[in-house]
PDB file of C-alpha atoms in Angstrom:
ATOM      1  CA  UNK A  25     113.113 103.771  85.467  1.00 80.00           C
ATOM      2  CA  UNK A  26     110.808 103.735  88.524  1.00 85.00           C
ATOM      3  CA  UNK A  27     107.050 103.513  88.011  1.00 89.00           C
ATOM      4  CA  UNK A  28     106.311 106.956  89.421  1.00 87.00           C
ATOM      5  CA  UNK A  29     102.545 106.626  89.507  1.00 87.00           C
ATOM      6  CA  UNK A  30     102.913 103.463  91.563  1.00 90.00           C
ATOM      7  CA  UNK A  31     105.430 105.210  93.844  1.00 89.00           C
ATOM      8  CA  UNK A  32     103.042 108.136  94.437  1.00 88.00           C
ATOM      9  CA  UNK A  33     100.194 105.758  95.305  1.00 88.00           C
ATOM     10  CA  UNK A  34     102.470 103.803  97.650  1.00 87.00           C
ATOM     11  CA  UNK A  35     103.643 106.992  99.340  1.00 87.00           C
ATOM     12  CA  UNK A  36     100.058 108.072  99.872  1.00 84.00           C
ATOM     13  CA  UNK A  37      99.257 104.706 101.375  1.00 83.00           C
ATOM     14  CA  UNK A  38     102.296 104.459 103.642  1.00 83.00           C
ATOM     15  CA  UNK A  39     101.818 108.049 104.826  1.00 82.00           C
ATOM     16  CA  UNK A  40      98.098 107.436 105.370  1.00 81.00           C
ATOM     17  CA  UNK A  41      97.135 110.416 103.237  1.00 79.00           C
ATOM     18  CA  UNK A  42      93.481 111.233 103.626  1.00 77.00           C
ATOM     19  CA  UNK A  43      91.814 112.238 101.392  1.00 74.00           C
ATOM     20  CA  UNK A  44      93.749 110.480  98.630  1.00 78.00           C
ATOM     21  CA  UNK A  45      94.833 112.396  95.554  1.00 81.00           C
ATOM     22  CA  UNK A  46      92.648 112.136  92.487  1.00 82.00           C
ATOM     23  CA  UNK A  47      93.842 109.920  89.650  1.00 83.00           C
ATOM     24  CA  UNK A  48      94.684 112.896  87.421  1.00 85.00           C
ATOM     25  CA  UNK A  49      96.691 114.517  90.211  1.00 87.00           C
ATOM     26  CA  UNK A  50      98.601 111.283  90.807  1.00 88.00           C
ATOM     27  CA  UNK A  51      99.442 111.168  87.083  1.00 88.00           C
ATOM     28  CA  UNK A  52     100.554 114.801  87.029  1.00 90.00           C
ATOM     29  CA  UNK A  53     102.669 114.559  90.188  1.00 91.00           C
ATOM     30  CA  UNK A  54     104.218 111.325  88.930  1.00 90.00           C
ATOM     31  CA  UNK A  55     105.067 113.134  85.681  1.00 90.00           C
ATOM     32  CA  UNK A  56     106.745 115.939  87.627  1.00 90.00           C
ATOM     33  CA  UNK A  57     108.780 113.480  89.712  1.00 91.00           C
ATOM     34  CA  UNK A  58     109.833 111.723  86.532  1.00 91.00           C
ATOM     35  CA  UNK A  59     111.047 115.032  85.043  1.00 90.00           C
ATOM     36  CA  UNK A  60     113.085 115.777  88.176  1.00 91.00           C
ATOM     37  CA  UNK A  61     114.499 112.243  88.123  1.00 92.00           C
ATOM     38  CA  UNK A  62     115.458 112.477  84.433  1.00 91.00           C
ATOM     39  CA  UNK A  63     117.063 115.892  84.858  1.00 91.00           C
ATOM     40  CA  UNK A  64     119.147 114.506  87.718  1.00 92.00           C
ATOM     41  CA  UNK A  65     120.245 111.591  85.552  1.00 92.00           C
ATOM     42  CA  UNK A  66     121.170 114.011  82.784  1.00 91.00           C
ATOM     43  CA  UNK A  67     123.215 115.961  85.316  1.00 91.00           C
ATOM     44  CA  UNK A  68     125.308 112.851  85.986  1.00 91.00           C
ATOM     45  CA  UNK A  69     123.625 111.689  89.190  1.00 91.00           C
ATOM     46  CA  UNK A  70     123.248 107.919  89.581  1.00 92.00           C
ATOM     47  CA  UNK A  71     119.772 106.461  89.484  1.00 90.00           C
ATOM     48  CA  UNK A  72     119.420 105.751  93.237  1.00 91.00           C
ATOM     49  CA  UNK A  73     120.375 109.305  94.158  1.00 92.00           C
ATOM     50  CA  UNK A  74     118.277 110.754  91.339  1.00 91.00           C
ATOM     51  CA  UNK A  75     115.270 108.929  92.767  1.00 90.00           C
ATOM     52  CA  UNK A  76     116.067 110.209  96.269  1.00 90.00           C
ATOM     53  CA  UNK A  77     116.350 113.780  95.037  1.00 91.00           C
ATOM     54  CA  UNK A  78     113.105 113.533  93.112  1.00 90.00           C
ATOM     55  CA  UNK A  79     111.317 112.229  96.187  1.00 89.00           C
ATOM     56  CA  UNK A  80     112.797 114.991  98.344  1.00 89.00           C
ATOM     57  CA  UNK A  81     110.515 117.401  96.448  1.00 89.00           C
ATOM     58  CA  UNK A  82     107.847 116.437  98.964  1.00 89.00           C
ATOM     59  CA  UNK A  83     108.921 116.381 102.598  1.00 88.00           C
ATOM     60  CA  UNK A  84     105.597 115.436 104.142  1.00 89.00           C
ATOM     61  CA  UNK A  85     103.098 113.573 101.969  1.00 87.00           C
ATOM     62  CA  UNK A  86     100.266 113.951 104.423  1.00 88.00           C
ATOM     63  CA  UNK A  87     100.635 117.727 104.511  1.00 88.00           C
ATOM     64  CA  UNK A  88     101.003 117.775 100.735  1.00 88.00           C
ATOM     65  CA  UNK A  89      97.803 115.768 100.153  1.00 88.00           C
ATOM     66  CA  UNK A  90      95.916 117.969 102.598  1.00 87.00           C
ATOM     67  CA  UNK A  91      97.184 121.117 100.870  1.00 87.00           C
ATOM     68  CA  UNK A  92      96.047 119.827  97.496  1.00 87.00           C
ATOM     69  CA  UNK A  93      92.674 118.903  98.904  1.00 85.00           C
ATOM     70  CA  UNK A  94      92.313 122.347 100.482  1.00 82.00           C
ATOM     71  CA  UNK A  95      93.396 124.050  97.265  1.00 81.00           C
ATOM     72  CA  UNK A  96      90.640 122.172  95.493  1.00 75.00           C
ATOM     73  CA  UNK A  97      88.126 123.067  98.131  1.00 67.00           C
ATOM     74  CA  UNK A  98      89.154 126.709  98.350  1.00 51.00           C
ATOM     75  CA  UNK A  99      86.251 129.098  97.721  1.00 48.00           C
ATOM     76  CA  UNK A 100      84.186 126.235  96.454  1.00 54.00           C
ATOM     77  CA  UNK A 101      81.951 125.194  99.315  1.00 58.00           C
ATOM     78  CA  UNK A 102      79.036 126.695  97.393  1.00 62.00           C
ATOM     79  CA  UNK A 103      80.223 124.897  94.304  1.00 63.00           C
ATOM     80  CA  UNK A 104      80.377 121.615  96.233  1.00 63.00           C
ATOM     81  CA  UNK A 105      76.800 122.055  97.387  1.00 67.00           C
ATOM     82  CA  UNK A 106      75.806 122.829  93.793  1.00 66.00           C
ATOM     83  CA  UNK A 107      77.624 119.711  92.689  1.00 68.00           C
ATOM     84  CA  UNK A 108      75.785 117.590  95.211  1.00 74.00           C
ATOM     85  CA  UNK A 109      72.384 118.975  94.320  1.00 75.00           C
ATOM     86  CA  UNK A 110      72.225 117.312  90.947  1.00 76.00           C
ATOM     87  CA  UNK A 111      73.103 113.735  91.994  1.00 78.00           C
ATOM     88  CA  UNK A 112      70.912 114.114  95.113  1.00 79.00           C
ATOM     89  CA  UNK A 113      68.025 115.286  92.994  1.00 79.00           C
ATOM     90  CA  UNK A 114      68.518 112.436  90.514  1.00 80.00           C
ATOM     91  CA  UNK A 115      68.463 109.919  93.383  1.00 81.00           C
ATOM     92  CA  UNK A 116      65.351 111.557  94.811  1.00 80.00           C
ATOM     93  CA  UNK A 117      63.470 111.677  91.493  1.00 84.00           C
ATOM     94  CA  UNK A 118      64.310 108.068  90.623  1.00 83.00           C
ATOM     95  CA  UNK A 119      63.472 106.958  94.139  1.00 80.00           C
ATOM     96  CA  UNK A 120      60.090 108.710  94.056  1.00 80.00           C
ATOM     97  CA  UNK A 121      59.464 107.336  90.559  1.00 82.00           C
ATOM     98  CA  UNK A 122      60.124 103.855  91.938  1.00 78.00           C
ATOM     99  CA  UNK A 123      57.826 104.305  94.903  1.00 75.00           C
ATOM    100  CA  UNK A 124      55.141 105.856  92.687  1.00 76.00           C
ATOM    101  CA  UNK A 125      55.243 102.692  90.613  1.00 72.00           C
ATOM    102  CA  UNK A 126      54.694 100.738  93.795  1.00 67.00           C
ATOM    103  CA  UNK A 127      51.819 102.971  94.880  1.00 69.00           C
ATOM    104  CA  UNK A 128      50.125 102.717  91.500  1.00 69.00           C
ATOM    105  CA  UNK A 129      50.285  98.953  91.907  1.00 65.00           C
ATOM    106  CA  UNK A 130      48.335  99.112  95.141  1.00 62.00           C
ATOM    107  CA  UNK A 131      51.020  99.293  97.793  1.00 60.00           C
ATOM    108  CA  UNK A 132      50.138 101.627 100.655  1.00 58.00           C
ATOM    109  CA  UNK A 133      52.796 103.733 102.330  1.00 53.00           C
ATOM    110  CA  UNK A 134      52.710 101.811 105.545  1.00 54.00           C
ATOM    111  CA  UNK A 135      53.869  98.415 106.592  1.00 52.00           C
ATOM    112  CA  UNK A 136      50.508  96.668 106.860  1.00 49.00           C
ATOM    113  CA  UNK A 137      50.293  96.000 103.153  1.00 53.00           C
ATOM    114  CA  UNK A 138      53.738  94.447 102.983  1.00 58.00           C
ATOM    115  CA  UNK A 139      52.261  91.046 103.645  1.00 60.00           C
ATOM    116  CA  UNK A 140      50.890  90.978 100.150  1.00 63.00           C
ATOM    117  CA  UNK A 141      53.056  89.429  97.462  1.00 67.00           C
ATOM    118  CA  UNK A 142      52.776  92.512  95.232  1.00 62.00           C
ATOM    119  CA  UNK A 143      54.101  94.772  97.971  1.00 65.00           C
ATOM    120  CA  UNK A 144      57.067  92.523  98.637  1.00 71.00           C
ATOM    121  CA  UNK A 145      57.770  92.277  94.949  1.00 74.00           C
ATOM    122  CA  UNK A 146      57.793  96.077  94.746  1.00 76.00           C
ATOM    123  CA  UNK A 147      59.179  97.123  98.134  1.00 79.00           C
ATOM    124  CA  UNK A 148      62.225  94.857  98.174  1.00 82.00           C
ATOM    125  CA  UNK A 149      63.317  95.796  94.632  1.00 84.00           C
ATOM    126  CA  UNK A 150      62.796  99.446  95.569  1.00 83.00           C
ATOM    127  CA  UNK A 151      65.175  99.055  98.518  1.00 86.00           C
ATOM    128  CA  UNK A 152      67.746  97.372  96.265  1.00 89.00           C
ATOM    129  CA  UNK A 153      67.103 100.176  93.786  1.00 87.00           C
ATOM    130  CA  UNK A 154      67.943 102.715  96.522  1.00 87.00           C
ATOM    131  CA  UNK A 155      71.252 100.915  97.079  1.00 90.00           C
ATOM    132  CA  UNK A 156      71.984 101.046  93.333  1.00 90.00           C
ATOM    133  CA  UNK A 157      71.012 104.734  93.245  1.00 87.00           C
ATOM    134  CA  UNK A 158      73.470 105.370  96.074  1.00 87.00           C
ATOM    135  CA  UNK A 159      76.272 103.854  93.990  1.00 88.00           C
ATOM    136  CA  UNK A 160      75.185 105.774  90.901  1.00 86.00           C
ATOM    137  CA  UNK A 161      74.889 109.078  92.787  1.00 84.00           C
ATOM    138  CA  UNK A 162      78.295 108.675  94.442  1.00 84.00           C
ATOM    139  CA  UNK A 163      79.978 107.843  91.134  1.00 82.00           C
ATOM    140  CA  UNK A 164      78.340 110.880  89.485  1.00 79.00           C
ATOM    141  CA  UNK A 165      79.344 113.124  92.408  1.00 77.00           C
ATOM    142  CA  UNK A 166      82.952 111.916  92.269  1.00 70.00           C
ATOM    143  CA  UNK A 167      83.023 112.431  88.516  1.00 68.00           C
ATOM    144  CA  UNK A 168      81.986 116.052  88.837  1.00 66.00           C
ATOM    145  CA  UNK A 169      84.589 116.603  91.534  1.00 60.00           C
ATOM    146  CA  UNK A 170      82.697 116.394  94.833  1.00 63.00           C
ATOM    147  CA  UNK A 171      84.875 115.437  97.812  1.00 61.00           C
ATOM    148  CA  UNK A 172      84.475 112.139  99.626  1.00 64.00           C
ATOM    149  CA  UNK A 173      83.035 113.694 102.762  1.00 67.00           C
ATOM    150  CA  UNK A 174      80.489 115.649 100.766  1.00 67.00           C
ATOM    151  CA  UNK A 175      79.617 112.577  98.679  1.00 72.00           C
ATOM    152  CA  UNK A 176      78.780 110.662 101.855  1.00 73.00           C
ATOM    153  CA  UNK A 177      76.006 113.200 102.497  1.00 75.00           C
ATOM    154  CA  UNK A 178      74.293 112.335  99.218  1.00 74.00           C
ATOM    155  CA  UNK A 179      71.727 110.122 100.915  1.00 76.00           C
ATOM    156  CA  UNK A 180      70.466 112.943 103.159  1.00 78.00           C
ATOM    157  CA  UNK A 181      68.281 114.856 100.711  1.00 77.00           C
ATOM    158  CA  UNK A 182      66.420 111.793  99.351  1.00 78.00           C
ATOM    159  CA  UNK A 183      66.002 110.257 102.825  1.00 80.00           C
ATOM    160  CA  UNK A 184      64.768 113.476 104.434  1.00 82.00           C
ATOM    161  CA  UNK A 185      62.432 114.250 101.533  1.00 81.00           C
ATOM    162  CA  UNK A 186      60.924 110.752 101.627  1.00 78.00           C
ATOM    163  CA  UNK A 187      60.367 110.994 105.373  1.00 78.00           C
ATOM    164  CA  UNK A 188      58.739 114.416 104.998  1.00 80.00           C
ATOM    165  CA  UNK A 189      56.666 113.218 102.064  1.00 76.00           C
ATOM    166  CA  UNK A 190      55.212 110.240 103.851  1.00 72.00           C
ATOM    167  CA  UNK A 191      54.675 112.010 107.135  1.00 71.00           C
ATOM    168  CA  UNK A 192      52.879 114.828 105.433  1.00 70.00           C
ATOM    169  CA  UNK A 193      50.895 112.785 102.964  1.00 66.00           C
ATOM    170  CA  UNK A 194      47.390 113.792 104.076  1.00 59.00           C
ATOM    171  CA  UNK A 195      45.116 111.152 102.512  1.00 60.00           C
ATOM    172  CA  UNK A 196      46.906 108.249 104.110  1.00 60.00           C
ATOM    173  CA  UNK A 197      48.214 109.931 107.233  1.00 59.00           C
ATOM    174  CA  UNK A 198      44.928 111.470 108.331  1.00 63.00           C
ATOM    175  CA  UNK A 199      42.732 108.563 107.382  1.00 64.00           C
ATOM    176  CA  UNK A 200      44.935 106.198 109.354  1.00 61.00           C
ATOM    177  CA  UNK A 201      45.141 108.563 112.294  1.00 63.00           C
ATOM    178  CA  UNK A 202      41.364 108.804 112.373  1.00 68.00           C
ATOM    179  CA  UNK A 203      40.929 105.055 111.866  1.00 66.00           C
ATOM    180  CA  UNK A 204      43.557 103.967 114.362  1.00 66.00           C
ATOM    181  CA  UNK A 205      44.086 106.873 116.798  1.00 66.00           C
ATOM    182  CA  UNK A 206      45.678 104.583 119.328  1.00 68.00           C
ATOM    183  CA  UNK A 207      48.258 103.390 116.827  1.00 69.00           C
ATOM    184  CA  UNK A 208      49.591 106.801 115.813  1.00 70.00           C
ATOM    185  CA  UNK A 209      53.046 106.326 117.345  1.00 74.00           C
ATOM    186  CA  UNK A 210      53.379 102.859 115.892  1.00 74.00           C
ATOM    187  CA  UNK A 211      52.246 104.157 112.515  1.00 72.00           C
ATOM    188  CA  UNK A 212      54.733 107.033 112.525  1.00 74.00           C
ATOM    189  CA  UNK A 213      57.562 104.753 113.617  1.00 77.00           C
ATOM    190  CA  UNK A 214      56.658 102.310 110.888  1.00 76.00           C
ATOM    191  CA  UNK A 215      56.494 105.047 108.252  1.00 73.00           C
ATOM    192  CA  UNK A 216      59.824 106.510 109.318  1.00 77.00           C
ATOM    193  CA  UNK A 217      61.532 103.138 109.301  1.00 82.00           C
ATOM    194  CA  UNK A 218      60.120 101.740 106.095  1.00 80.00           C
ATOM    195  CA  UNK A 219      59.940 104.835 103.926  1.00 78.00           C
ATOM    196  CA  UNK A 220      62.789 106.919 105.256  1.00 81.00           C
ATOM    197  CA  UNK A 221      65.331 105.033 107.335  1.00 85.00           C
ATOM    198  CA  UNK A 222      65.552 101.750 105.370  1.00 87.00           C
ATOM    199  CA  UNK A 223      65.798 103.373 101.891  1.00 85.00           C
ATOM    200  CA  UNK A 224      68.103 106.048 103.369  1.00 86.00           C
ATOM    201  CA  UNK A 225      70.406 103.402 104.836  1.00 90.00           C
ATOM    202  CA  UNK A 226      70.287 101.451 101.553  1.00 90.00           C
ATOM    203  CA  UNK A 227      71.327 104.608  99.661  1.00 87.00           C
ATOM    204  CA  UNK A 228      74.082 105.321 102.199  1.00 88.00           C
ATOM    205  CA  UNK A 229      75.383 101.751 101.897  1.00 91.00           C
ATOM    206  CA  UNK A 230      75.403 102.258  98.103  1.00 89.00           C
ATOM    207  CA  UNK A 231      77.349 105.523  98.493  1.00 86.00           C
ATOM    208  CA  UNK A 232      79.865 103.870 100.825  1.00 87.00           C
ATOM    209  CA  UNK A 233      80.239 100.913  98.460  1.00 88.00           C
ATOM    210  CA  UNK A 234      81.012 103.294  95.583  1.00 84.00           C
ATOM    211  CA  UNK A 235      83.557 105.093  97.781  1.00 76.00           C
ATOM    212  CA  UNK A 236      85.214 101.808  98.622  1.00 79.00           C
ATOM    213  CA  UNK A 237      85.257 100.839  94.950  1.00 77.00           C
ATOM    214  CA  UNK A 238      86.857 104.131  93.884  1.00 67.00           C
ATOM    215  CA  UNK A 239      89.441 103.865  96.697  1.00 63.00           C
ATOM    216  CA  UNK A 240      90.351 100.362  95.603  1.00 63.00           C
ATOM    217  CA  UNK A 241      90.732 101.425  91.980  1.00 58.00           C
ATOM    218  CA  UNK A 242      92.865 104.421  93.075  1.00 48.00           C
ATOM    219  CA  UNK A 243      95.245 102.206  95.033  1.00 47.00           C
TER     220      UNK A 243
ATOM    221  CA  UNK B   8     102.246 131.201  81.339  1.00 77.00           C
ATOM    222  CA  UNK B   9     101.451 134.710  80.184  1.00 74.00           C
ATOM    223  CA  UNK B  10     103.138 134.102  76.865  1.00 79.00           C
ATOM    224  CA  UNK B  11     102.901 130.334  76.399  1.00 86.00           C
ATOM    225  CA  UNK B  12     101.390 127.319  78.143  1.00 88.00           C
ATOM    226  CA  UNK B  13     103.784 125.538  80.504  1.00 91.00           C
ATOM    227  CA  UNK B  14     103.668 122.334  82.494  1.00 90.00           C
ATOM    228  CA  UNK B  15     104.362 122.189  86.219  1.00 90.00           C
ATOM    229  CA  UNK B  16     107.993 121.133  86.062  1.00 90.00           C
ATOM    230  CA  UNK B  17     108.715 123.793  83.436  1.00 91.00           C
ATOM    231  CA  UNK B  18     107.090 126.493  85.578  1.00 92.00           C
ATOM    232  CA  UNK B  19     109.266 125.544  88.570  1.00 91.00           C
ATOM    233  CA  UNK B  20     112.372 125.438  86.387  1.00 91.00           C
ATOM    234  CA  UNK B  21     111.674 128.825  84.769  1.00 91.00           C
ATOM    235  CA  UNK B  22     111.087 130.492  88.140  1.00 90.00           C
ATOM    236  CA  UNK B  23     114.385 129.110  89.413  1.00 90.00           C
ATOM    237  CA  UNK B  24     116.302 130.088  86.275  1.00 90.00           C
ATOM    238  CA  UNK B  25     114.850 133.568  85.947  1.00 89.00           C
ATOM    239  CA  UNK B  26     115.450 134.365  89.613  1.00 89.00           C
ATOM    240  CA  UNK B  27     119.038 133.087  89.355  1.00 89.00           C
ATOM    241  CA  UNK B  28     118.257 130.259  91.737  1.00 87.00           C
ATOM    242  CA  UNK B  29     116.885 132.592  94.398  1.00 88.00           C
ATOM    243  CA  UNK B  30     113.320 131.343  94.184  1.00 88.00           C
ATOM    244  CA  UNK B  31     112.702 127.643  94.211  1.00 87.00           C
ATOM    245  CA  UNK B  32     109.372 125.952  93.806  1.00 87.00           C
ATOM    246  CA  UNK B  33     109.270 122.324  94.789  1.00 88.00           C
ATOM    247  CA  UNK B  34     106.496 119.999  93.767  1.00 88.00           C
ATOM    248  CA  UNK B  35     104.987 120.363  97.246  1.00 88.00           C
ATOM    249  CA  UNK B  36     104.706 124.133  96.987  1.00 89.00           C
ATOM    250  CA  UNK B  37     103.857 124.412  93.303  1.00 91.00           C
ATOM    251  CA  UNK B  38     100.882 122.113  92.774  1.00 91.00           C
ATOM    252  CA  UNK B  39      98.620 123.250  95.631  1.00 90.00           C
ATOM    253  CA  UNK B  40      99.076 126.783  94.265  1.00 91.00           C
ATOM    254  CA  UNK B  41      98.413 125.737  90.670  1.00 91.00           C
ATOM    255  CA  UNK B  42      95.279 123.810  91.609  1.00 89.00           C
ATOM    256  CA  UNK B  43      94.061 126.740  93.645  1.00 86.00           C
ATOM    257  CA  UNK B  44      94.611 129.125  90.714  1.00 87.00           C
ATOM    258  CA  UNK B  45      92.842 126.674  88.428  1.00 86.00           C
ATOM    259  CA  UNK B  46      89.919 126.393  90.812  1.00 80.00           C
ATOM    260  CA  UNK B  47      89.617 130.163  90.826  1.00 76.00           C
ATOM    261  CA  UNK B  48      89.630 130.203  87.020  1.00 78.00           C
ATOM    262  CA  UNK B  49      92.883 132.151  86.738  1.00 85.00           C
ATOM    263  CA  UNK B  50      94.754 129.359  84.943  1.00 88.00           C
ATOM    264  CA  UNK B  51      93.431 126.480  82.863  1.00 87.00           C
ATOM    265  CA  UNK B  52      95.072 123.100  82.547  1.00 86.00           C
ATOM    266  CA  UNK B  53      94.860 120.671  79.640  1.00 86.00           C
ATOM    267  CA  UNK B  54      96.510 117.326  79.033  1.00 87.00           C
ATOM    268  CA  UNK B  55      98.909 116.743  76.158  1.00 85.00           C
ATOM    269  CA  UNK B  56     100.973 113.761  75.090  1.00 83.00           C
ATOM    270  CA  UNK B  57     104.622 114.394  74.312  1.00 79.00           C
ATOM    271  CA  UNK B  58     106.460 112.851  71.380  1.00 78.00           C
ATOM    272  CA  UNK B  59     107.979 110.410  73.846  1.00 76.00           C
ATOM    273  CA  UNK B  60     104.429 109.302  74.712  1.00 77.00           C
ATOM    274  CA  UNK B  61     104.404 110.870  78.175  1.00 78.00           C
ATOM    275  CA  UNK B  62     101.242 112.600  79.317  1.00 80.00           C
ATOM    276  CA  UNK B  63     101.587 115.963  80.982  1.00 86.00           C
ATOM    277  CA  UNK B  64      99.358 118.833  81.906  1.00 90.00           C
ATOM    278  CA  UNK B  65      99.897 122.257  80.399  1.00 92.00           C
ATOM    279  CA  UNK B  66      98.756 125.397  82.158  1.00 93.00           C
ATOM    280  CA  UNK B  67      97.866 128.620  80.444  1.00 90.00           C
ATOM    281  CA  UNK B  68      96.715 131.911  81.851  1.00 89.00           C
ATOM    282  CA  UNK B  69      93.000 132.491  81.292  1.00 85.00           C
ATOM    283  CA  UNK B  70      91.607 135.888  80.309  1.00 82.00           C
ATOM    284  CA  UNK B  71      90.474 136.310  83.950  1.00 81.00           C
ATOM    285  CA  UNK B  72      94.025 135.483  85.027  1.00 85.00           C
ATOM    286  CA  UNK B  73      95.474 138.030  82.596  1.00 87.00           C
ATOM    287  CA  UNK B  74      93.096 140.681  83.887  1.00 85.00           C
ATOM    288  CA  UNK B  75      94.121 139.981  87.460  1.00 84.00           C
ATOM    289  CA  UNK B  76      97.819 139.893  86.621  1.00 87.00           C
ATOM    290  CA  UNK B  77      98.068 143.436  85.224  1.00 87.00           C
ATOM    291  CA  UNK B  78      97.171 145.367  88.403  1.00 88.00           C
ATOM    292  CA  UNK B  79      99.259 142.898  90.443  1.00 89.00           C
ATOM    293  CA  UNK B  80     102.304 143.621  88.294  1.00 89.00           C
ATOM    294  CA  UNK B  81     101.854 147.353  88.845  1.00 90.00           C
ATOM    295  CA  UNK B  82     101.409 146.828  92.569  1.00 90.00           C
ATOM    296  CA  UNK B  83     104.553 144.683  92.806  1.00 89.00           C
ATOM    297  CA  UNK B  84     106.444 147.282  90.764  1.00 90.00           C
ATOM    298  CA  UNK B  85     105.460 150.028  93.211  1.00 91.00           C
ATOM    299  CA  UNK B  86     106.229 147.784  96.200  1.00 89.00           C
ATOM    300  CA  UNK B  87     109.734 146.877  95.002  1.00 87.00           C
ATOM    301  CA  UNK B  88     110.437 150.459  93.993  1.00 89.00           C
ATOM    302  CA  UNK B  89     109.508 151.519  97.530  1.00 90.00           C
ATOM    303  CA  UNK B  90     111.799 148.849  98.970  1.00 86.00           C
ATOM    304  CA  UNK B  91     114.624 150.061  96.764  1.00 86.00           C
ATOM    305  CA  UNK B  92     114.104 153.618  97.959  1.00 87.00           C
ATOM    306  CA  UNK B  93     113.982 152.530 101.589  1.00 85.00           C
ATOM    307  CA  UNK B  94     117.063 150.362 101.352  1.00 83.00           C
ATOM    308  CA  UNK B  95     118.867 152.934  99.248  1.00 76.00           C
ATOM    309  CA  UNK B  96     119.612 150.326  96.641  1.00 65.00           C
ATOM    310  CA  UNK B  97     119.879 151.536  93.092  1.00 59.00           C
ATOM    311  CA  UNK B  98     120.286 149.650  89.868  1.00 58.00           C
ATOM    312  CA  UNK B  99     123.858 149.252  88.673  1.00 52.00           C
TER     313      UNK B  99
END
């Protein structure tokens, strides 16, 4: 008896199906192929031909995978956005909680203070935390059925909010602008890089790592 | 599915049997449709383990699916009756 789940995964791989079928779909399709195979055997067909006939149920695996993906996506773009809101919000809240902890401990939202040991002890773990949050968010999003493309966008809301937050944070922004008017561009660039781009990239790397992990486990 | 939950292979088999082999649903045509119906809340799937230890997914019509099916049945009835009249085909 062929291992049908393995066969389905192999067929997806050899036909370069993208996006790949979900684990439960692989199991269900493998079950269907097995039923066809067994019914052929019962009808007196030899095992090699029974396998061929079962596999002939799908002519083009790439088209099939795309159709399944589209069927899942059908009328659910709004649903997908809803699904992404929750993990995005969790990442954002935890990220802000982490940075608040850093701020309470005397770290200012600009790069000048990063020379201090406290800032490095808080900033670096926060960046690693953003990476971990990316993994967590992507795993949550996949679990509630968000597609891979949509999951990759998870980092956007936290990154954009952090950038907006630090750019629009009046006490620090305006005091620094008034103190160092000539350094405004450098200050903004520093803020964007340290408090938006770097954590955003760390979250994105986390999301991509989770995607890679789930792909590996699926194959 | 209207009367009892069925799994994918069974659905395909029933359609083929009840249409005297005229309508055939392969795996490739059946599952995208089933998943689409499930996404729209018209059918609901649940996993069960057979006595042989095999896992399979059973589909049943939801109440929303039943509601949608009734007017469709009437519409199809009218459509096929019209075709019969046009083609001049009558029941034996």
